[in-house]
């Protein structure tokens, strides 16, 4: 038997009428209404995903959103209003805190969020603990002439009243440091 002899002979495709789609079914008001809802839901989900993803600006420093004068003024005004409302409610107080490293304080700007860490030096070594989490920097005063026993730099933080008492106690017995949130 020669190769390819087991292939059946070709046959013709029978003739049939063309398939026609009914236009009226696709234009029914009910389907159009549901299509609009589907598009609206799709747009809402897309908008929520974009908001959740947020902007990804790589040229900004972490903790310092925008340094343009108008952006600083707007964020400072908004932050001051929120702090004023919280202070009126008795939730926040301003606490001046001396940070051991003056160079770190020069990096801070009003509106920044910081964690305050107390590093206690003991005979067995140093222990560190977080005294305040997410404290808002209210003010960074200009450095003044330091006395003989003073080091570091002063920063004013907005914190709850209980945290302010903890900060005052920790500053009496330990060296304080900050980290940007």
XYZ file of C-alpha atoms in Angstrom:
181
model
C 0.000 0.000 0.000
C 1.483 3.410 -0.951
C 1.814 6.107 1.740
C -1.266 8.308 2.092
C -3.623 5.723 0.657
C -5.575 5.490 3.908
C -6.801 9.126 3.594
C -10.518 9.411 2.698
C -11.422 11.132 -0.562
C -12.339 14.844 -0.427
C -15.992 15.799 -0.166
C -17.881 19.002 -0.733
C -19.350 21.197 2.009
C -23.129 21.309 1.641
C -24.721 24.658 0.795
C -26.556 26.414 3.652
C -28.207 29.780 4.169
C -26.096 32.517 5.816
C -26.514 33.116 9.575
C -28.178 36.429 10.392
C -28.061 38.117 13.821
C -31.220 39.829 14.960
C -30.418 43.488 15.606
C -33.492 44.112 17.751
C -32.293 41.773 20.528
C -29.044 43.698 21.058
C -30.859 47.040 21.213
C -33.396 46.082 23.869
C -33.615 48.679 26.680
C -33.089 46.047 29.355
C -29.742 44.873 27.960
C -28.608 48.459 27.381
C -29.464 49.338 30.997
C -27.505 46.368 32.337
C -24.561 47.183 30.083
C -24.466 50.715 31.478
C -24.476 49.335 35.016
C -21.636 46.971 34.193
C -19.584 49.814 32.744
C -20.329 51.988 35.795
C -19.265 49.210 38.171
C -16.115 48.615 36.140
C -15.201 52.312 36.280
C -15.823 52.439 40.037
C -13.611 49.406 40.656
C -10.866 50.887 38.462
C -11.015 54.228 40.310
C -10.819 52.480 43.683
C -7.801 50.458 42.529
C -6.025 53.607 41.319
C -6.676 55.414 44.594
C -5.452 52.421 46.600
C -2.297 52.165 44.526
C -1.535 55.863 45.106
C 1.135 57.959 43.439
C 4.601 56.494 43.143
C 6.918 59.509 43.080
C 10.491 58.285 43.459
C 12.029 61.755 43.605
C 10.397 62.628 46.934
C 12.076 61.876 50.228
C 10.264 59.544 52.588
C 8.360 61.558 55.163
C 8.705 64.851 53.250
C 5.838 64.964 50.728
C 6.345 68.198 48.785
C 8.677 71.089 49.419
C 7.031 73.731 47.231
C 5.992 76.791 49.262
C 2.321 76.510 48.277
C 2.167 72.817 49.211
C 3.883 73.476 52.545
C 1.492 76.324 53.344
C -1.563 74.226 52.457
C -0.428 71.194 54.466
C 0.636 73.357 57.410
C -2.714 75.149 57.461
C -4.633 71.870 57.286
C -2.425 70.249 59.936
C -2.674 73.244 62.241
C -6.464 73.248 61.966
C -6.633 69.536 62.821
C -4.221 69.973 65.734
C -6.201 72.962 67.005
C -9.460 70.961 66.921
C -7.801 68.049 68.748
C -6.219 70.385 71.295
C -9.598 72.013 71.973
C -11.009 68.567 72.635
C -8.193 67.987 75.151
C -6.655 65.142 73.162
C -3.295 66.660 72.200
C -0.706 68.800 73.932
C 2.534 70.274 72.652
C 5.661 68.862 74.234
C 9.137 70.312 73.753
C 11.637 67.446 73.533
C 15.446 67.580 73.407
C 16.785 65.101 70.849
C 20.378 63.961 71.372
C 21.449 64.261 67.715
C 21.089 67.842 66.472
C 21.752 66.833 62.847
C 18.700 64.558 62.895
C 16.508 67.414 64.128
C 17.644 69.588 61.203
C 16.037 67.012 58.858
C 12.612 67.467 60.453
C 9.891 69.796 59.181
C 6.555 70.804 60.765
C 3.939 68.200 59.889
C 6.364 65.237 59.835
C 5.442 62.138 61.834
C 8.143 60.642 64.049
C 8.688 57.866 66.566
C 10.612 58.937 69.683
C 13.038 56.345 71.045
C 14.640 56.487 74.508
C 18.083 54.855 74.741
C 19.020 54.161 78.352
C 22.620 53.393 79.187
C 23.052 50.837 81.951
C 26.035 48.931 83.361
C 25.073 45.821 81.356
C 24.572 47.703 78.088
C 22.056 49.978 76.460
C 18.369 49.334 76.065
C 16.074 51.215 73.702
C 12.315 51.598 73.891
C 9.767 53.546 71.886
C 8.284 56.318 74.002
C 5.981 57.929 71.391
C 4.700 56.527 68.089
C 3.563 58.731 65.191
C 4.036 62.034 67.028
C 3.493 65.060 64.768
C 6.254 67.660 64.619
C 4.657 71.029 65.436
C 7.740 73.196 65.340
C 11.503 72.974 64.948
C 12.924 76.003 66.801
C 16.125 77.639 65.600
C 19.143 76.429 67.606
C 20.379 78.778 70.339
C 23.660 78.967 72.230
C 23.916 75.792 74.261
C 24.833 75.709 77.921
C 27.628 73.532 79.305
C 25.429 70.485 80.081
C 23.104 70.664 77.098
C 23.535 68.808 73.826
C 21.336 67.988 70.868
C 18.470 70.102 69.612
C 14.936 70.954 70.611
C 11.822 69.878 68.712
C 8.156 70.540 69.621
C 5.797 67.567 69.183
C 1.990 67.266 69.311
C 1.165 64.184 71.375
C -1.595 62.929 73.677
C -1.316 64.125 77.269
C -0.291 60.687 78.633
C 2.471 60.346 76.033
C 3.770 63.833 76.905
C 4.253 62.715 80.519
C 6.154 59.641 79.299
C 8.357 61.827 77.083
C 9.202 64.146 79.976
C 10.110 61.196 82.197
C 12.198 59.503 79.518
C 14.121 62.686 78.698
C 15.212 62.944 82.340
C 16.809 59.478 82.385
C 17.720 58.636 78.771
C 18.978 60.043 75.494
C 16.161 60.554 72.979
C 16.294 59.896 69.240
C 13.697 60.151 66.471
C 12.880 58.121 63.369
C 10.673 59.353 60.517
C 7.425 57.426 60.014
